[in-house]
Every structure is written in C-alpha cells, then in structure tokens.
mmCIF file of C-alpha atoms in Angstrom:
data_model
loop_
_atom_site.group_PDB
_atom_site.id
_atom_site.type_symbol
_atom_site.label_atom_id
_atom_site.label_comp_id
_atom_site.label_asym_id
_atom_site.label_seq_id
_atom_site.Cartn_x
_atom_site.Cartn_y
_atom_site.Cartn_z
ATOM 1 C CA UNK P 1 108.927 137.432 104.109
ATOM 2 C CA UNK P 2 105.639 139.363 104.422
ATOM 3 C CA UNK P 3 106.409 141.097 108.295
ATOM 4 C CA UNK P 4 102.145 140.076 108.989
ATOM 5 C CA UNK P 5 103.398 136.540 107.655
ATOM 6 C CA UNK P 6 103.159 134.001 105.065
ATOM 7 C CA UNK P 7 100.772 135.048 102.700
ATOM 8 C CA UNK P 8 99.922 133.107 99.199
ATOM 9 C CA UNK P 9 98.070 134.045 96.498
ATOM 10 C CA UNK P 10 96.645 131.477 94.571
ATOM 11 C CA UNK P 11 95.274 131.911 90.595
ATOM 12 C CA UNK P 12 93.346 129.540 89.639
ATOM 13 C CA UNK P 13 90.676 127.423 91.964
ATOM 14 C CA UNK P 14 89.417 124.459 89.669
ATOM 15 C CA UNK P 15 89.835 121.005 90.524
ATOM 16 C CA UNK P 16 93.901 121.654 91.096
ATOM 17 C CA UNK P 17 93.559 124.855 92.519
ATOM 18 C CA UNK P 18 90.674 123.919 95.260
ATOM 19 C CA UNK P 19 92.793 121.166 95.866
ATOM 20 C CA UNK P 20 95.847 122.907 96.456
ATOM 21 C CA UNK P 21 94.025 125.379 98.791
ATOM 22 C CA UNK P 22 92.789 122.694 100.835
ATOM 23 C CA UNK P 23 96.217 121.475 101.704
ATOM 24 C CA UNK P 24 97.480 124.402 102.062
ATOM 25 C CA UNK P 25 94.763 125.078 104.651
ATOM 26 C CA UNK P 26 95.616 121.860 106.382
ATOM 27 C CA UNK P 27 99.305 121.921 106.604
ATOM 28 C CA UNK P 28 99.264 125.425 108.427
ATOM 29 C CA UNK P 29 101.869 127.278 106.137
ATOM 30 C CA UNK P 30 100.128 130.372 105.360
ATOM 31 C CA UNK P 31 99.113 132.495 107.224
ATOM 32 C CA UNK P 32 96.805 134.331 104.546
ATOM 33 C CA UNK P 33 95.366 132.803 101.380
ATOM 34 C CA UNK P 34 93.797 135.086 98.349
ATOM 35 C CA UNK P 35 92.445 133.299 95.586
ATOM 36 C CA UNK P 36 91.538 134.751 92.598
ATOM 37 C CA UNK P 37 89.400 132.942 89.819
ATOM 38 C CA UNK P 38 87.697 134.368 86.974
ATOM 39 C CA UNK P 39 84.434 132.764 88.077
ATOM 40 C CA UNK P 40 84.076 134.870 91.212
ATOM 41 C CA UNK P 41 80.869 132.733 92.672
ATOM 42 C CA UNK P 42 83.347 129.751 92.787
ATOM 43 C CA UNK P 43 86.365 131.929 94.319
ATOM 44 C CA UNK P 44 83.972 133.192 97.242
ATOM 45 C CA UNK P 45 82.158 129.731 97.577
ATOM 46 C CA UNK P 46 86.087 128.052 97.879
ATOM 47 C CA UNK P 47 86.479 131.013 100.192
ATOM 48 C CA UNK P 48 84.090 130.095 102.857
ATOM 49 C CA UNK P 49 84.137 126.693 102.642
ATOM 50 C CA UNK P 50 87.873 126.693 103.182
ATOM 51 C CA UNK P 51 87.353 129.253 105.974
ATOM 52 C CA UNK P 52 85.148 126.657 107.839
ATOM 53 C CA UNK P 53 88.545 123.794 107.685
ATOM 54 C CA UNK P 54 90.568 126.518 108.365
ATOM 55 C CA UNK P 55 88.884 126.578 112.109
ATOM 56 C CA UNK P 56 89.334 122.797 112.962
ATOM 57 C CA UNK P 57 93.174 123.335 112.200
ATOM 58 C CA UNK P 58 95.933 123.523 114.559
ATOM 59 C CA UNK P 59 97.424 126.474 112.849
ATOM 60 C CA UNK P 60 94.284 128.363 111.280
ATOM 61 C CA UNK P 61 94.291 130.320 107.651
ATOM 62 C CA UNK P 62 92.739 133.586 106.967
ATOM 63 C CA UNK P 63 91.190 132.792 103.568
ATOM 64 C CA UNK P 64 89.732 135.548 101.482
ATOM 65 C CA UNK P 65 88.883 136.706 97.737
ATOM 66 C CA UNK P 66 91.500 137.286 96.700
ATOM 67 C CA UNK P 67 92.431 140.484 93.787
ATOM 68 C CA UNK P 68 95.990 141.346 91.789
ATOM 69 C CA UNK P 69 96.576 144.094 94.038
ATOM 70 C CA UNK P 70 97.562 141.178 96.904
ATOM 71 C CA UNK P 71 100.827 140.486 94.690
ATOM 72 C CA UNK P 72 102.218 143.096 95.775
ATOM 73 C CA UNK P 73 103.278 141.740 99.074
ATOM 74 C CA UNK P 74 103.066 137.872 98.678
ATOM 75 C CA UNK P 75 105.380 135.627 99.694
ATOM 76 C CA UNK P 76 104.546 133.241 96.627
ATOM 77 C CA UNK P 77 102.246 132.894 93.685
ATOM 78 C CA UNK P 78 100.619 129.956 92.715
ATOM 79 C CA UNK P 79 99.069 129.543 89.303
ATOM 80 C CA UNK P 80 96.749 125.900 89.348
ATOM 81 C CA UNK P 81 94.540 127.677 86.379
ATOM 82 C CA UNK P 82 93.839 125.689 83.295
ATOM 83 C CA UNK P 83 91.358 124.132 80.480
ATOM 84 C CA UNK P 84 89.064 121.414 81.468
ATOM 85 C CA UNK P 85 91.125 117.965 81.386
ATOM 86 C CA UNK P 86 87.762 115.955 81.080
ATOM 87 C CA UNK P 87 88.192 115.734 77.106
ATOM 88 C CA UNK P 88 92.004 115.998 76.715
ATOM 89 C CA UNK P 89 94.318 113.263 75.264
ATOM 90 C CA UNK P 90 96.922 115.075 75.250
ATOM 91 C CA UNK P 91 98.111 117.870 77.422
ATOM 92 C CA UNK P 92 99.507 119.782 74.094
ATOM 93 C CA UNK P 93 95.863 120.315 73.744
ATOM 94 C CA UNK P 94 96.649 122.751 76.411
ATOM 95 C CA UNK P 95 99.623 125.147 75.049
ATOM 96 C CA UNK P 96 97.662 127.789 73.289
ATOM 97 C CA UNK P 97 94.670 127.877 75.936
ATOM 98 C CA UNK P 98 97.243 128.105 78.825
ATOM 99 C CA UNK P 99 99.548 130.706 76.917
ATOM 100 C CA UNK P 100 96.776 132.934 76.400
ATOM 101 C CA UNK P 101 95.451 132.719 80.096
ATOM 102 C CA UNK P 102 99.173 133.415 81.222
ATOM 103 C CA UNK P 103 99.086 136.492 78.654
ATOM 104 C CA UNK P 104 96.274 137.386 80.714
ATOM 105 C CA UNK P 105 97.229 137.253 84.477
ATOM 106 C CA UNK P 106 100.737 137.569 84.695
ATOM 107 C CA UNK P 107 101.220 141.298 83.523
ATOM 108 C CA UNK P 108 98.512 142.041 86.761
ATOM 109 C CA UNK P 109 100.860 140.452 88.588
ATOM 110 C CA UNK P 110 104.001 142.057 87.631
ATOM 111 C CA UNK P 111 102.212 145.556 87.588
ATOM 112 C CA UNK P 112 101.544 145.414 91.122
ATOM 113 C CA UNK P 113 105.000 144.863 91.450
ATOM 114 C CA UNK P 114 105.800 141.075 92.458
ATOM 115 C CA UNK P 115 109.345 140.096 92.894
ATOM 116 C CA UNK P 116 108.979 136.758 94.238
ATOM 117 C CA UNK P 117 108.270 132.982 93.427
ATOM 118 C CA UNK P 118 105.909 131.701 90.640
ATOM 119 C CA UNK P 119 105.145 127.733 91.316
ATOM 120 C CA UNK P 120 102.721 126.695 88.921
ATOM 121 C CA UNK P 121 101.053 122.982 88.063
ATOM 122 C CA UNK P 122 98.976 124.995 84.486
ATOM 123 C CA UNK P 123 99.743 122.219 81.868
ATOM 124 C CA UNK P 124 101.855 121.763 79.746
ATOM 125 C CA UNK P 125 103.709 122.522 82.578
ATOM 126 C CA UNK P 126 107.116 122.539 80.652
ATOM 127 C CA UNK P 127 105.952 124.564 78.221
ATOM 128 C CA UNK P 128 104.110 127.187 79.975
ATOM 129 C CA UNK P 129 107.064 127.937 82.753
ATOM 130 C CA UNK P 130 108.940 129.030 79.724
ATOM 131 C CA UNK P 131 106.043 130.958 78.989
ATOM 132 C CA UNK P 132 105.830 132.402 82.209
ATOM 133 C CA UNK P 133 109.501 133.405 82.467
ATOM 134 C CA UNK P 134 108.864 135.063 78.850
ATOM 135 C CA UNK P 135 105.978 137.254 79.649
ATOM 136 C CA UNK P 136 107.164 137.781 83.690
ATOM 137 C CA UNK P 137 110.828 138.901 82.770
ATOM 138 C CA UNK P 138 111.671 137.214 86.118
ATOM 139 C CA UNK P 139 115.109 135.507 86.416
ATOM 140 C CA UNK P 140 114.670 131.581 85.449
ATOM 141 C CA UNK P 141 115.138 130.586 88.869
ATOM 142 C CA UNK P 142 111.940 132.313 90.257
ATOM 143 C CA UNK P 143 109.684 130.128 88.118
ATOM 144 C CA UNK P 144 109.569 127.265 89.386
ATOM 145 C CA UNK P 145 106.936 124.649 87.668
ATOM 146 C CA UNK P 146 105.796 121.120 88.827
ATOM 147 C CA UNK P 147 107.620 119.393 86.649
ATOM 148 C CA UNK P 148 107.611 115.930 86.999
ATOM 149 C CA UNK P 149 107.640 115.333 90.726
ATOM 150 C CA UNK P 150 103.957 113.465 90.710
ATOM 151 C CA UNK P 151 105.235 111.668 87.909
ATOM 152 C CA UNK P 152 108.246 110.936 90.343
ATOM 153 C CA UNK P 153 105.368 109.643 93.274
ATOM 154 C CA UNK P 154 104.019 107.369 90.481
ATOM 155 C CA UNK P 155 107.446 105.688 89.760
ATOM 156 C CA UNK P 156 108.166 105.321 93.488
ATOM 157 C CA UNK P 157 104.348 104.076 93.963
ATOM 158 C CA UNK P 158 104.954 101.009 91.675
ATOM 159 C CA UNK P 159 108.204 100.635 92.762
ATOM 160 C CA UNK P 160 107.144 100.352 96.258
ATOM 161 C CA UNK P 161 104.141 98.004 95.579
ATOM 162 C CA UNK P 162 106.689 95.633 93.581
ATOM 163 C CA UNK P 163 109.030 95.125 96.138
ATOM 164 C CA UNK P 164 106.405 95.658 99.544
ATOM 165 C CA UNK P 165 107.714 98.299 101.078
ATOM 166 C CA UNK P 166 107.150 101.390 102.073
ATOM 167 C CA UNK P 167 107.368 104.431 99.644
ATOM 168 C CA UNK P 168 109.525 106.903 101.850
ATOM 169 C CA UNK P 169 112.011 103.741 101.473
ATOM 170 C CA UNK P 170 112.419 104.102 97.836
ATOM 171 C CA UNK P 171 114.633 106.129 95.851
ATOM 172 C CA UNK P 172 114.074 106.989 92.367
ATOM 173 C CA UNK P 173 113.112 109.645 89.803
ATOM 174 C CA UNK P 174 111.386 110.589 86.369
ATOM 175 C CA UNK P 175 113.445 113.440 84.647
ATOM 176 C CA UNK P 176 112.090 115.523 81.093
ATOM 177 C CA UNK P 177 108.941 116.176 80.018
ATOM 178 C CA UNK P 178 105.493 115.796 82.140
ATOM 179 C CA UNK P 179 104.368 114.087 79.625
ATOM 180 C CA UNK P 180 104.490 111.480 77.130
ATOM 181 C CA UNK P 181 108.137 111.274 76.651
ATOM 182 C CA UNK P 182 109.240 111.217 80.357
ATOM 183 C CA UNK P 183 111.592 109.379 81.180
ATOM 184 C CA UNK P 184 111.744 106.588 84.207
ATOM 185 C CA UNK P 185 115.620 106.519 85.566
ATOM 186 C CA UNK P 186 115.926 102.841 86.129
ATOM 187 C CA UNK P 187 119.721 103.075 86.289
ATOM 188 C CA UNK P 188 119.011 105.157 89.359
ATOM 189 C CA UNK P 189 116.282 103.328 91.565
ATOM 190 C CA UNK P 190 117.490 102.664 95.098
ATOM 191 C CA UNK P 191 115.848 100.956 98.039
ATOM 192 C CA UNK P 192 117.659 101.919 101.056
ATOM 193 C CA UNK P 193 120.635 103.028 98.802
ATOM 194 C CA UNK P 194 120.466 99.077 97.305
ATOM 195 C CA UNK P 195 120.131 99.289 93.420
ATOM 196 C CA UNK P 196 116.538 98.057 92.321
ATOM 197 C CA UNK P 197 117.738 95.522 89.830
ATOM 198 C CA UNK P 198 118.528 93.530 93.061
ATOM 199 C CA UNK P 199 114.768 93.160 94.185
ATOM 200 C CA UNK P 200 113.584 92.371 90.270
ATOM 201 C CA UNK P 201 115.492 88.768 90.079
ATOM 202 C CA UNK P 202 111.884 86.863 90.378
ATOM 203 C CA UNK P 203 110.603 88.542 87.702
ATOM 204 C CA UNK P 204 110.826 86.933 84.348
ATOM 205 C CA UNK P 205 111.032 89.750 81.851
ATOM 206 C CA UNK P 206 112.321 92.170 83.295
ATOM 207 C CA UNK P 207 112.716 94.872 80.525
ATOM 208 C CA UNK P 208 108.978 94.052 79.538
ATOM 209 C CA UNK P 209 108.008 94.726 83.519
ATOM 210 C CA UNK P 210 110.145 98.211 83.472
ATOM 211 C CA UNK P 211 108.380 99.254 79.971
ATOM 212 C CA UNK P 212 105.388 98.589 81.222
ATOM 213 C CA UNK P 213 105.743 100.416 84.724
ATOM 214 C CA UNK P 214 106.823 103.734 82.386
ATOM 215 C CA UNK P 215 104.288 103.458 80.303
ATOM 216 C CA UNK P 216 101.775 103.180 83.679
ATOM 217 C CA UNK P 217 103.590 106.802 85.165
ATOM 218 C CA UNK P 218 102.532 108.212 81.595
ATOM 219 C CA UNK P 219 98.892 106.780 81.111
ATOM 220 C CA UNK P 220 97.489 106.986 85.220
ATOM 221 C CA UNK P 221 96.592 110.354 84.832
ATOM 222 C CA UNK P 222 94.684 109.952 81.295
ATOM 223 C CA UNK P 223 92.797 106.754 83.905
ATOM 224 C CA UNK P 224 92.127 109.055 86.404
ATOM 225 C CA UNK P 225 90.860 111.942 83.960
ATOM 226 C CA UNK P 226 88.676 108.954 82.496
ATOM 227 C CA UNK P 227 87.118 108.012 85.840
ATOM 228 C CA UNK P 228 86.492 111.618 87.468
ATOM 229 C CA UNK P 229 87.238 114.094 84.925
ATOM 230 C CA UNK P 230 90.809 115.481 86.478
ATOM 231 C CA UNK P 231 93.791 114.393 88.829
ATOM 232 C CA UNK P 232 93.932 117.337 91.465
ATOM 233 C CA UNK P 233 94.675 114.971 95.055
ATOM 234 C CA UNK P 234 98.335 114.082 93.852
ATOM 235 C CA UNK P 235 99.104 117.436 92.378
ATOM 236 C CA UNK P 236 98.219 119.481 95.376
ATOM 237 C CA UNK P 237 100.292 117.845 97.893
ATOM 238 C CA UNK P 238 102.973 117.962 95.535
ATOM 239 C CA UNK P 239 102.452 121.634 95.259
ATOM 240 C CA UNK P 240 102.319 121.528 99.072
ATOM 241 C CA UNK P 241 105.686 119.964 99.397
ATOM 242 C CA UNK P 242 107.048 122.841 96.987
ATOM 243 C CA UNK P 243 105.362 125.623 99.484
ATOM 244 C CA UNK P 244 106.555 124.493 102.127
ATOM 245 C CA UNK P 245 110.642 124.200 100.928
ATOM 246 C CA UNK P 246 109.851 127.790 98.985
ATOM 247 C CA UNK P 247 108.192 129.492 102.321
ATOM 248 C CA UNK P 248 110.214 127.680 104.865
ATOM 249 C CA UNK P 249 113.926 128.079 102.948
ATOM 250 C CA UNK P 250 114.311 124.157 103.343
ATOM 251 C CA UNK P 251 117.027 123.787 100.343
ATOM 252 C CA UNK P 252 115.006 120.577 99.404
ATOM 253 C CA UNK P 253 115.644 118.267 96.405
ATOM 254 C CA UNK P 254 112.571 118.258 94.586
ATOM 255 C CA UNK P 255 111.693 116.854 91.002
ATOM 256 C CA UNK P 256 110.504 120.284 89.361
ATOM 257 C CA UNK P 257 110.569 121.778 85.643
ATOM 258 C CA UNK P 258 113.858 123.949 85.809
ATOM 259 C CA UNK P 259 115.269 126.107 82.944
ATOM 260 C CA UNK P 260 118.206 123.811 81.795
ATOM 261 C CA UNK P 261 121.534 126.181 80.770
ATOM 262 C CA UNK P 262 123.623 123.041 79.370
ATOM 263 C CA UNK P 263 123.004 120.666 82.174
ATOM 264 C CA UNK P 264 122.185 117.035 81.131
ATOM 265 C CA UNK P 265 123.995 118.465 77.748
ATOM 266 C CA UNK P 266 120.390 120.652 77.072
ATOM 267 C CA UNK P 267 119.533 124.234 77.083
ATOM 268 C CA UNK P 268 117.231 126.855 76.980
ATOM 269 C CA UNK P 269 114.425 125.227 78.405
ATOM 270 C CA UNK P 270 112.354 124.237 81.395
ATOM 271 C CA UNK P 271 112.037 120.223 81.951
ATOM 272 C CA UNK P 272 111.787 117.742 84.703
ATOM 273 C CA UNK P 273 115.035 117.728 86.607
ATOM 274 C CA UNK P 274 116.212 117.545 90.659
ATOM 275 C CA UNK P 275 117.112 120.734 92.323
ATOM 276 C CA UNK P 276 117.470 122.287 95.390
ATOM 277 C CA UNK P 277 114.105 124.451 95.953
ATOM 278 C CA UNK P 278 114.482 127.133 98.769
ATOM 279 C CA UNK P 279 113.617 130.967 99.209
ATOM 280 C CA UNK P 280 115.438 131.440 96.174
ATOM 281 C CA UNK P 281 113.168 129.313 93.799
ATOM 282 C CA UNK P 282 114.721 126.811 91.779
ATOM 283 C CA UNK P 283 118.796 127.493 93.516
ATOM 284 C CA UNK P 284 120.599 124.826 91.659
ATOM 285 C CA UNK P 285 119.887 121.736 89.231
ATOM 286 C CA UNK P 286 121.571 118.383 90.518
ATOM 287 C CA UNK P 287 123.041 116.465 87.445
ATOM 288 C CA UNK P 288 122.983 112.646 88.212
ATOM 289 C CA UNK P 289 124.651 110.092 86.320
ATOM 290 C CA UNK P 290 122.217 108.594 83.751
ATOM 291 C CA UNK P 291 122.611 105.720 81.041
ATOM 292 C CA UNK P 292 123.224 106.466 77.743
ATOM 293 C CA UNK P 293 119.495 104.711 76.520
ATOM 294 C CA UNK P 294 118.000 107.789 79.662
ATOM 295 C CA UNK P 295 120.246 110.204 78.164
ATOM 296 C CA UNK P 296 119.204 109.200 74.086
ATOM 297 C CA UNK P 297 115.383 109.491 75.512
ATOM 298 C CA UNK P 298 116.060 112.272 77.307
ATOM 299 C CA UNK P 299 117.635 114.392 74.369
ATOM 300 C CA UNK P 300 114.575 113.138 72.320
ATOM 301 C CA UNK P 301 112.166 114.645 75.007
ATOM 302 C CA UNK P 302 113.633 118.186 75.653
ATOM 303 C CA UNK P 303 113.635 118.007 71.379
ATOM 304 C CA UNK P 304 109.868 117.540 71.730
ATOM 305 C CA UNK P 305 109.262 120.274 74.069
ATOM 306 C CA UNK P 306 111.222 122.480 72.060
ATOM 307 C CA UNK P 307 108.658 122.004 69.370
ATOM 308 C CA UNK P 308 106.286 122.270 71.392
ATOM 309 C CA UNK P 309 106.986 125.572 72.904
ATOM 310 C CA UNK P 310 106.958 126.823 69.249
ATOM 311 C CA UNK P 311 102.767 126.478 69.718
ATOM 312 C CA UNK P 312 102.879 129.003 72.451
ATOM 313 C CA UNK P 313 104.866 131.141 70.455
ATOM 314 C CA UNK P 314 102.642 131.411 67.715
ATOM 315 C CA UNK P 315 100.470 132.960 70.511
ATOM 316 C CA UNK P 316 103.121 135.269 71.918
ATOM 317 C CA UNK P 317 103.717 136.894 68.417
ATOM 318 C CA UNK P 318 100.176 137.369 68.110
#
C-alpha cells in the first residue's frame, strides 16, 4: 500500500469512467485519484468538478490530472476507457477499437513500472482482460475484469421484484460471457438459502418466465444504451464494490471475468466466474455445482469468446 495512502489511477473518464470516479469520491476509499483521458479538457473539467463533491464528503479525495508517471506508485489501476456505446449492437463491435486503445496505454503503464492490480469494465470485457494480461505480462490473477457481476445485479433485480423482497436477500449468479451468451444459474438461485423454484409455484410457465428473465439480463443494457446513449450508474458501483475488496484485502466473492485454468472443465481464458477478490487480485475461482443444460451453455459461451478473442489478435499481430 502506497505509505501517503490509497491512491487510484483511473484511464478512461467517459460515461463509465466519470461514473466510477464519482463513487469512488463518495465512498471515501482513496485517498488520491489521477485520471487520465486523452481529451484533457474533459479530464481537468471531471477534475474540478469531482474536487467540489470531494469537500461535502466525510472522508475527502484529492483529485487531480492525472499522467502515466502516477503508476508507478498506485495502489490500483482502473481502465473504464472505451468506444461510444450509443450506436453499438453488439459489444464485439468493440474488440478491435478496445485492443488497439489497450496497445496504447498499457505499455505507459508497465514502463513506469506498475506491479499491481488492473480492474477494468473496457468492453468486451472478456475479451480485452485477456488482452490486457497479453500485452501487461502480469500474472492472470492481477487482471481482474468486471465480468459479469452487473449482469449478476440484473438477475438478482428480477429475482427480487418476482418474489417482493429485498435484493441483499437473494442469492444467485450469471457465470460466462458479459454478453449475449451468459448464462443465468437457475439451478443455483437461493432466497435466504431456500431454492427459488419454491417461490415460482404461481407462475404458469415457468421455463417461459426463466427464458424470458435471461433474455431481460442480456437486452437491459442495449434499453438503457437506447434511452441515454450508455449504462455507466450500475457499472461504477460495481467497480466500487471491486475497489473496495482489492484496496481493503476483504477476500470477497465477487462475480468477475477470471482466467479459467480447467475450472468449470475450460481453459485459457477470462469469463464470468465467482472468486475471492482481495489484495492479491483475482486469489481463487469458486467452482459451484451447475446443471448439465448451465454447463452445455456454458461450454458454448467460453467457445464463443474464444473466437472472439481471435479479433483482437488479428490486432496484436499487427
């Protein structure tokens, strides 16, 4: 830990980024923030405005413009940078945008000799933490990318309003890609530890209601993009939670896009799994049991990132 305190640097301050830095400010974790954006105007405009919140907190931020150079002693990277979602259908639209932006920040972050934590939200977030592992050389468990823990929030969300109750009640999870092939574990919802299918008995089709509330955790974000041109809210308080078990060394189990090395029978990629997040990044994946329909889908999804990562590669061997 940085001996003058918790200091973040954050790369990236669009919609997500901003966001990000705003809850950051808020929750009192850091005790510096640099941000660094290619439009500078909008890094030292995020800069004083946050500086301004930062003074009606209980725990107050030192906020600045941030350059590379700040790397060198951070406690944690954060990369929130990205291409406009506004027009996307499809976050692969993203792969060879993001892969070229992380060709062009992460070697000024490794040159100024970072050792630490990269958390990152860029989309596709799957893809690019393999990316970022590539081009960083840092051990797998130091990248640690969003994965699908708002995904996660989404399934709990519906789950909650179903049964009226209250979120922090509910237990449940979305494992593979962020994406279109996620995967809603059904076989795992709990409320209070009491298996879901036990609070779905007035419904009358029950399979049609679970399609439907997986194919809602896929399409809200596309409804949100269509409404306001990006999701950032949701993200950034995930990111927050991530922070906080990273800075603080809480050992929490947090959805997140882990490099798989045979667990849930895959390997040699990153996708949305539970693990324990701590000082050490990404410490260990948790392997739950799953059904063999969530293990078929899941196969089928770490398949598609796999061919999806070979997009960024074209890139790489540029």
């Amino acid at each position: 830990m940085n001996k003058l305190g918790r200091k973040v640097v954050l790369i990236g301050s669009g919609f997500v980024g901003s966001s990000y830095a705003y809850a950051l400010v808020n929750s009192g974790l850091a005790t510096t923030l640099s941000i660094i954006d290619i439009e500078k105007d909008k890094a030292v405009a995020d800069v004083n405005d946050l500086m301004d919140a930062s003074c009606k907190t209980e725990s107050p931020t030192l906020v600045k413009e941030g350059v590379y150079e700040d790397c060198k002693d951070a406690d944690l990277v954060v990369l929130c940078y990205g291409n406009s979602q506004k027009n996307l259908t499809n976050r692969l639209d993203d792969i060879k945008i993001a892969t070229r932006m992380v060709l062009d920040t992460i070697p000024k972050v490794m040159e100024n000799g970072y050792d630490g934590i990269i958390l990152l939200a860029t989309n596709p977030v799957d893809v690019i933490s393999k990316v970022v592992q590539k081009v960083s050389g840092l051990p797998h468990n130091k990248i640690v990318g969003s994965g699908t823990n708002l995904d996660t929030a989404r399934f709990i969300q519906y789950l909650a309003k179903e049964v009226t109750c209250n979120p922090k009640d509910v237990e449940a999870y979305v494992i593979g890609e962020h994406g279109n092939s996620s995967v809603a574990l059904w076989s795992n919802a709990r409320i209070k530890g009491i298996s879901i299918d036990k609070f779905l008995d007035n419904i009358e089709d029950e399979d049609k209601f679970k399609e439907e509330v997986s194919e809602n955790i896929r399409d809200k974000a596309f409804q949100i993009i269509k409404g306001k041109g990006a999701t950032h809210f949701g993200i950034a308080n995930c990111l927050v939670d991530f922070t906080r078990a990273i800075l603080l060394d809480e050992k929490r189990i947090i959805m997140t896009s882990a490099y798989l090395d045979g667990e849930y029978n895959n390997k040699g990629l990153y996708t949305g799994v539970p693990a324990v997040i701590g000082a050490n990044g990404c410490e260990k994946i948790l392997e739950m049991e799953i059904s063999d329909k969530e293990q078929e889908m899941f196969d089928k999804s770490c398949k598609d990132l796999e061919e999806n990562y070979k997009l960024a590669e074209e890139v790489l061997d540029e």
